[in-house]
Amino acid sequence: MTLFVLGLILESVFYFSSYVRFTVWALVLGITLIGVSWLIITGQKIRKNSLQRYRWSYLAKNAGKYTFPKDDTLINALQIEESAQGSSSKELSNAFLKQTSKKLAKLDLSKLFPLHRIEIWKQVTLIGLTITIFLLAITWRHSVSSLYRWSHPKTEF
């Protein structure tokens, strides 16, 4: 948003050529495509369990740290559940799994996924949008013509 307002202000003062406006549009589009590609690649890495911060084992250790006396309790429960046909006692395995599930149901997810960062970004976004709308309202006469020139980058004025 700040770049948007800055672009409008600079355009209203300097009246950029169509080449400059078109080049800026191309750069913004390129950066946006790179950002979207990065998000898609990151999402795929998370889904394939290959990004360290979001691996199942890492999340299980963090959840275990906040719920159980030992970090690896959830990993042990998963291993027991996957090897149900193993040599362990079925009754003992089921009791351990039920006890683990009950404790896990009581887990406070805000410890595992801190929400304070989200609240901070919401506030930053709200402040940025408010400032942008305020600046556009104050400089409306100059902003309208600048906005028109930015929205038609190939047109010479």
Short mmCIF file of C-alpha atoms in Angstrom, two decimals:
data_model
loop_
_atom_site.label_atom_id
_atom_site.label_comp_id
_atom_site.label_asym_id
_atom_site.label_seq_id
_atom_site.Cartn_x
_atom_site.Cartn_y
_atom_site.Cartn_z
CA MET A 1 0.00 0.00 0.00
CA THR A 2 2.81 2.37 0.80
CA LEU A 3 4.33 1.73 -2.62
CA PHE A 4 0.95 2.37 -4.21
CA VAL A 5 0.60 5.77 -2.53
CA LEU A 6 4.25 6.58 -3.22
CA GLY A 7 3.74 5.73 -6.89
CA LEU A 8 0.70 7.99 -7.08
CA ILE A 9 2.53 10.85 -5.40
CA LEU A 10 5.59 10.51 -7.64
CA GLU A 11 3.40 10.27 -10.74
CA SER A 12 1.48 13.41 -9.79
CA VAL A 13 4.76 15.33 -9.41
CA PHE A 14 6.96 13.93 -12.19
CA TYR A 15 4.50 12.70 -14.87
CA PHE A 16 6.46 9.57 -15.78
CA SER A 17 6.81 8.52 -19.39
CA SER A 18 4.82 5.57 -20.66
CA TYR A 19 8.04 3.53 -20.75
CA VAL A 20 8.66 4.09 -17.02
CA ARG A 21 5.05 3.31 -16.08
CA PHE A 22 4.99 0.16 -18.21
CA THR A 23 8.36 -0.98 -16.82
CA VAL A 24 7.11 -0.51 -13.26
CA TRP A 25 3.96 -2.50 -14.10
CA ALA A 26 6.11 -5.30 -15.57
CA LEU A 27 8.35 -5.34 -12.48
CA VAL A 28 5.37 -5.47 -10.12
CA LEU A 29 3.84 -8.29 -12.16
CA GLY A 30 7.14 -10.20 -12.19
CA ILE A 31 7.62 -9.83 -8.44
CA THR A 32 4.03 -10.93 -7.87
CA LEU A 33 4.54 -14.03 -10.03
CA ILE A 34 7.73 -14.87 -8.15
CA GLY A 35 5.90 -14.47 -4.82
CA VAL A 36 2.99 -16.68 -5.91
CA SER A 37 5.42 -19.30 -7.24
CA TRP A 38 7.30 -19.25 -3.94
CA LEU A 39 4.04 -19.75 -2.03
CA ILE A 40 3.04 -22.68 -4.25
CA ILE A 41 6.46 -24.34 -3.91
CA THR A 42 6.44 -23.83 -0.14
CA GLY A 43 2.93 -25.27 0.09
CA GLN A 44 3.99 -28.34 -1.88
CA LYS A 45 7.04 -28.81 0.34
CA ILE A 46 4.81 -28.66 3.41
CA ARG A 47 2.39 -31.19 1.90
CA LYS A 48 5.28 -33.55 1.06
CA ASN A 49 6.64 -33.22 4.61
CA SER A 50 10.00 -31.91 3.39
CA LEU A 51 10.04 -28.50 5.06
CA GLN A 52 11.74 -28.84 8.46
CA ARG A 53 9.54 -26.40 10.38
CA TYR A 54 6.33 -28.15 9.31
CA ARG A 55 7.42 -31.80 9.38
CA TRP A 56 5.13 -34.14 11.27
CA SER A 57 7.96 -35.19 13.57
CA TYR A 58 8.81 -31.57 14.42
CA LEU A 59 5.16 -30.70 15.08
CA ALA A 60 4.73 -33.86 17.14
CA LYS A 61 7.77 -33.00 19.28
CA ASN A 62 6.49 -29.47 19.84
CA ALA A 63 3.02 -30.71 20.74
CA GLY A 64 4.57 -33.31 23.02
CA LYS A 65 6.68 -30.66 24.72
CA TYR A 66 3.56 -28.75 25.79
CA THR A 67 1.41 -31.77 26.68
CA PHE A 68 3.56 -34.64 27.90
CA PRO A 69 6.56 -34.99 30.21
CA LYS A 70 8.68 -36.29 27.31
CA ASP A 71 8.89 -34.67 23.86
CA ASP A 72 8.75 -37.91 21.93
CA THR A 73 5.56 -39.33 23.47
CA LEU A 74 3.48 -38.50 20.39
CA ILE A 75 6.06 -40.02 18.07
CA ASN A 76 6.05 -43.16 20.22
CA ALA A 77 2.24 -43.28 20.07
CA LEU A 78 2.33 -42.94 16.29
CA GLN A 79 4.88 -45.74 16.01
CA ILE A 80 2.79 -47.98 18.26
CA GLU A 81 -0.34 -47.20 16.25
CA GLU A 82 1.40 -47.94 12.93
CA SER A 83 2.84 -51.23 14.17
CA ALA A 84 -0.38 -52.54 15.73
CA GLN A 85 0.49 -56.05 14.52
CA GLY A 86 3.83 -55.92 16.34
CA SER A 87 4.94 -57.86 19.36
CA SER A 88 3.49 -55.45 21.94
CA SER A 89 0.42 -56.15 24.02
CA LYS A 90 -2.76 -54.92 22.32
CA GLU A 91 -4.43 -53.89 25.57
CA LEU A 92 -1.38 -51.97 26.74
CA SER A 93 -0.99 -50.31 23.34
CA ASN A 94 -4.65 -49.29 23.21
CA ALA A 95 -4.52 -47.91 26.75
CA PHE A 96 -1.43 -45.85 25.92
CA LEU A 97 -3.02 -44.54 22.71
CA LYS A 98 -6.26 -43.58 24.48
CA GLN A 99 -4.37 -41.83 27.26
CA THR A 100 -2.26 -39.97 24.70
CA SER A 101 -5.36 -38.95 22.73
CA LYS A 102 -7.09 -37.61 25.85
CA LYS A 103 -4.07 -35.51 26.82
CA LEU A 104 -3.65 -34.31 23.26
CA ALA A 105 -7.29 -33.20 23.12
CA LYS A 106 -6.57 -30.85 26.03
CA LEU A 107 -3.63 -29.23 24.23
CA ASP A 108 -3.80 -25.44 24.06
CA LEU A 109 -3.16 -24.81 20.36
CA SER A 110 -2.14 -21.21 20.99
CA LYS A 111 1.07 -22.54 22.55
CA LEU A 112 1.84 -24.60 19.46
CA PHE A 113 0.75 -21.93 16.95
CA PRO A 114 1.27 -18.47 18.48
CA LEU A 115 -1.43 -16.07 17.34
CA HIS A 116 0.18 -12.84 18.56
CA ARG A 117 2.02 -12.47 15.24
CA ILE A 118 -1.25 -12.66 13.35
CA GLU A 119 -2.74 -9.96 15.55
CA ILE A 120 0.28 -7.72 14.96
CA TRP A 121 0.00 -8.15 11.17
CA LYS A 122 -3.72 -7.42 11.31
CA GLN A 123 -2.99 -4.16 13.10
CA VAL A 124 -0.20 -3.24 10.66
CA THR A 125 -2.51 -3.92 7.71
CA LEU A 126 -5.34 -1.89 9.21
CA ILE A 127 -3.03 1.06 9.91
CA GLY A 128 -1.56 0.85 6.40
CA LEU A 129 -4.99 0.80 4.76
CA THR A 130 -6.19 3.67 6.94
CA ILE A 131 -3.19 5.81 6.03
CA THR A 132 -3.61 4.97 2.34
CA ILE A 133 -7.29 5.91 2.30
CA PHE A 134 -6.57 9.08 4.26
CA LEU A 135 -3.78 10.15 1.88
CA LEU A 136 -5.92 9.42 -1.17
CA ALA A 137 -8.80 11.41 0.31
CA ILE A 138 -6.58 14.41 1.03
CA THR A 139 -4.93 14.46 -2.39
CA TRP A 140 -7.94 13.29 -4.42
CA ARG A 141 -7.69 15.91 -7.20
CA HIS A 142 -4.08 15.02 -7.96
CA SER A 143 -4.47 11.33 -7.19
CA VAL A 144 -7.27 10.74 -9.70
CA SER A 145 -5.21 11.85 -12.68
CA SER A 146 -2.17 9.93 -11.39
CA LEU A 147 -4.28 6.83 -10.89
CA TYR A 148 -5.62 7.13 -14.44
CA ARG A 149 -2.09 7.45 -15.84
CA TRP A 150 -0.92 4.40 -13.84
CA SER A 151 -3.91 2.36 -14.99
CA HIS A 152 -3.14 3.21 -18.65
CA PRO A 153 0.66 2.86 -18.70
CA LYS A 154 1.11 2.81 -22.48
CA THR A 155 -0.85 6.01 -23.10
CA GLU A 156 1.15 9.21 -23.57
CA PHE A 157 -0.22 12.36 -21.99
#
